[in-house]
PDB file of C-alpha atoms in Angstrom:
ATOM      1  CA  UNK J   1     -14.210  10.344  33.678  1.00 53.00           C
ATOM      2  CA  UNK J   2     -12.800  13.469  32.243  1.00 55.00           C
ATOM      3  CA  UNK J   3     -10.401  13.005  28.917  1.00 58.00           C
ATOM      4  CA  UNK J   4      -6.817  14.261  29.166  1.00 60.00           C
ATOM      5  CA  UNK J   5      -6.762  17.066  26.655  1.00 62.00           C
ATOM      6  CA  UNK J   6      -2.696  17.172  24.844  1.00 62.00           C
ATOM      7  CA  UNK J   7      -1.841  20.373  23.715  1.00 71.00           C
ATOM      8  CA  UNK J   8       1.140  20.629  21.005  1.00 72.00           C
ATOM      9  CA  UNK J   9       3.012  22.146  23.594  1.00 73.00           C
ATOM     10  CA  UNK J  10       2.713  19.230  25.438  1.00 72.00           C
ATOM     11  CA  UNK J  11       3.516  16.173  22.765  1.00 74.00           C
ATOM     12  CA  UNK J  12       6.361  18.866  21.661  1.00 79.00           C
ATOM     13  CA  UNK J  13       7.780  18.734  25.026  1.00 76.00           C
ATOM     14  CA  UNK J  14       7.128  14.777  25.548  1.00 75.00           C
ATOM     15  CA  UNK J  15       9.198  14.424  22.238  1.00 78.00           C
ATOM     16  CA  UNK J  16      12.162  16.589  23.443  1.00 80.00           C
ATOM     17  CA  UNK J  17      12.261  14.573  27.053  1.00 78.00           C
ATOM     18  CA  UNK J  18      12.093  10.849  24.537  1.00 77.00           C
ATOM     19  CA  UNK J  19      14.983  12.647  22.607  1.00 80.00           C
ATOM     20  CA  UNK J  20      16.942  13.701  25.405  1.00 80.00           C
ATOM     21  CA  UNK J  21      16.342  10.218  27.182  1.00 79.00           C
ATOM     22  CA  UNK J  22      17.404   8.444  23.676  1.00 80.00           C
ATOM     23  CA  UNK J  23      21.230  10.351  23.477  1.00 81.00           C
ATOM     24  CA  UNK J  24      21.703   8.809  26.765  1.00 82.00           C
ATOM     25  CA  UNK J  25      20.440   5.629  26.619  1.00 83.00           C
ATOM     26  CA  UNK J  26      21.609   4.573  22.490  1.00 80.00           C
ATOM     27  CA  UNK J  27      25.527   5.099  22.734  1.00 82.00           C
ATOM     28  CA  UNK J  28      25.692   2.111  25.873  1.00 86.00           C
ATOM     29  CA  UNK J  29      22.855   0.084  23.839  1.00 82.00           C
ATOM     30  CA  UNK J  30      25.351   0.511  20.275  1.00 80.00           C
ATOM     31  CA  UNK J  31      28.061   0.025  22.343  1.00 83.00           C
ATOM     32  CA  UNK J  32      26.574  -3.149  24.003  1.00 85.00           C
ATOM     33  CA  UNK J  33      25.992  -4.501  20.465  1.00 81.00           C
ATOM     34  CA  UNK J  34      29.581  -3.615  19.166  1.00 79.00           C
ATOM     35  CA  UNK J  35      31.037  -5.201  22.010  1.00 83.00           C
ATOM     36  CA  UNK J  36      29.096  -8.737  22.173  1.00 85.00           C
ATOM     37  CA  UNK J  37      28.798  -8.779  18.028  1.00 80.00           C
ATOM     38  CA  UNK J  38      31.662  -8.044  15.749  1.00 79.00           C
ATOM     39  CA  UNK J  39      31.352  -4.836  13.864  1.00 78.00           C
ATOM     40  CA  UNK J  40      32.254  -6.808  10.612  1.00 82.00           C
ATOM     41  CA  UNK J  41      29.384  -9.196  10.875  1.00 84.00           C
ATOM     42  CA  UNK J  42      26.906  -6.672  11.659  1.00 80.00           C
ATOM     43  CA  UNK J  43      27.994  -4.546   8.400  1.00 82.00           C
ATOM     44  CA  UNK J  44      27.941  -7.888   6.555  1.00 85.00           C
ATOM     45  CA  UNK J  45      24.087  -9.099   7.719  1.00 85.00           C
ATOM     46  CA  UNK J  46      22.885  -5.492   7.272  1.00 83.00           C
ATOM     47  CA  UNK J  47      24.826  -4.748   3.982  1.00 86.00           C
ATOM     48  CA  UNK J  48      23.245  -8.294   2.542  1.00 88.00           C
ATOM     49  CA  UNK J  49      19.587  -7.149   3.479  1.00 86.00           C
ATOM     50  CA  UNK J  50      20.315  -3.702   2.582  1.00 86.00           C
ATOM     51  CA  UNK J  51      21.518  -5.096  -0.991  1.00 87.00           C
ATOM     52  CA  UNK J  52      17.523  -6.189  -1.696  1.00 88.00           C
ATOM     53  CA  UNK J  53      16.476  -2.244  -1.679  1.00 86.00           C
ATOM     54  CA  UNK J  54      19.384  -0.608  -2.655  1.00 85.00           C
ATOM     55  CA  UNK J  55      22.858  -1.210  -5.227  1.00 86.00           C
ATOM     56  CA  UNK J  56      25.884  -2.742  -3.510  1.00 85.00           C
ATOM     57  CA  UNK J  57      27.848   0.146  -3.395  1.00 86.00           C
ATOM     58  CA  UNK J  58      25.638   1.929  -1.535  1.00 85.00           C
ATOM     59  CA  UNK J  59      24.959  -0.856   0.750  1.00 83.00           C
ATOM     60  CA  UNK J  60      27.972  -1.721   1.677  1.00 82.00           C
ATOM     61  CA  UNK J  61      28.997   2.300   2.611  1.00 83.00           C
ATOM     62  CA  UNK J  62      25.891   3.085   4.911  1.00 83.00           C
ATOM     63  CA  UNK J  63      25.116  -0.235   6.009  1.00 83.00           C
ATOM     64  CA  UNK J  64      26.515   0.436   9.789  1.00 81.00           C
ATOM     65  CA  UNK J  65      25.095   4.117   9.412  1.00 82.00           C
ATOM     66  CA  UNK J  66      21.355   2.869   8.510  1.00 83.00           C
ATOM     67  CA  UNK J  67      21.596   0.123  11.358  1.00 83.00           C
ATOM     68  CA  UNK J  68      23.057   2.853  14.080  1.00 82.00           C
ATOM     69  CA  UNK J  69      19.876   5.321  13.093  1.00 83.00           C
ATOM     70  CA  UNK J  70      17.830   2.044  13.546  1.00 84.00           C
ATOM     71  CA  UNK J  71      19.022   1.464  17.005  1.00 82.00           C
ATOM     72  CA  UNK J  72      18.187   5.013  17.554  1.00 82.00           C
ATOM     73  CA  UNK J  73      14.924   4.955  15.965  1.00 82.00           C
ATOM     74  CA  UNK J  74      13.658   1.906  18.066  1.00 83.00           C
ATOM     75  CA  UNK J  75      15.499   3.188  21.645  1.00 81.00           C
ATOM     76  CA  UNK J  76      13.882   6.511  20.828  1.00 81.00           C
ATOM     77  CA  UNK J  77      10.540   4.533  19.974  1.00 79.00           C
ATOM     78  CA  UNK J  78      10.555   2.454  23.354  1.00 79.00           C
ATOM     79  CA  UNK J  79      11.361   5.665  25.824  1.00 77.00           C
ATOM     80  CA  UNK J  80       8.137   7.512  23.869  1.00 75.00           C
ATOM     81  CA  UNK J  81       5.962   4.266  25.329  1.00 75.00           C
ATOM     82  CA  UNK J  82       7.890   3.719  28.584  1.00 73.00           C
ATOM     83  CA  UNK J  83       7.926   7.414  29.387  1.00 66.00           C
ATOM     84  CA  UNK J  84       3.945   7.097  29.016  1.00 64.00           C
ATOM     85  CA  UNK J  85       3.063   5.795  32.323  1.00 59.00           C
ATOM     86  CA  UNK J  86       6.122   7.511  34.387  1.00 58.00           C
ATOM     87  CA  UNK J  87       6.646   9.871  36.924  1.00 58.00           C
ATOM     88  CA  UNK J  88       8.223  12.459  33.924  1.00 56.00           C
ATOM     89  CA  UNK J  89       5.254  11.886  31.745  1.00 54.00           C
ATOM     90  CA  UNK J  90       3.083  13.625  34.405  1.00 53.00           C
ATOM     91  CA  UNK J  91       5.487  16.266  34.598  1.00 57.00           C
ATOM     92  CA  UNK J  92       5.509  16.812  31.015  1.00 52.00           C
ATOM     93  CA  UNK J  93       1.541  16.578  30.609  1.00 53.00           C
ATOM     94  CA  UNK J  94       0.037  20.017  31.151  1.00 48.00           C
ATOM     95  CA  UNK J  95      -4.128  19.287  32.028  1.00 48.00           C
ATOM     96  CA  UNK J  96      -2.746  16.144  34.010  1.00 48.00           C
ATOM     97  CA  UNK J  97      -5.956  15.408  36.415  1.00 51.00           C
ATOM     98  CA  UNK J  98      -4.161  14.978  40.070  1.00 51.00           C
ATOM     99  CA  UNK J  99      -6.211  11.940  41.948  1.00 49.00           C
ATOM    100  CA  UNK J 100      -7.119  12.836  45.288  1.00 38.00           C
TER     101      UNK J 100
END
């Protein structure tokens, strides 16, 4: 069985289609989360872990910024895996072997 060459071109492209997948998708899964959780607790549990690596000040005034690019980060983590196996990932791979 033949291996599937990836060019750059190719991951480059994969990452952009993630990415564009991602600004969709992260806003309803933030929004989800700021609507079931209060926004005070969640800067409060993140601020407190936060606080281990970094001064209090500092925690306290990124605290919801860190956790939003960590929503991101893992949303645009899963779409790179789920977009793997899917219909767009064979559009997006260029020496895709067609089965006959």
């Amino acid at each position: 069985m033949k291996k599937r060459r990836r060019t750059v071109g190719t991951i480059i492209k994969w990452v952009l289609y993630s990415t564009a997948i991602t600004v969709v998708i992260a806003p309803f899964i933030l929004l989800i989360i700021e609507k079931t959780i209060n926004l005070d607790v969640i800067k409060l549990l993140f601020s407190n872990i936060l606080i281990i690596f970094f001064n209090q000040s500092f925690a306290e005034k990124y605290s919801l910024i860190i956790f939003s690019s960590l929503i991101l980060l893992i949303t645009f983590t899963m779409t790179m895996f789920f977009t793997r196996n899917t219909k767009i990932a064979v559009k997006i791979y260029a020496n895709y072997d067609r089965i006959n």
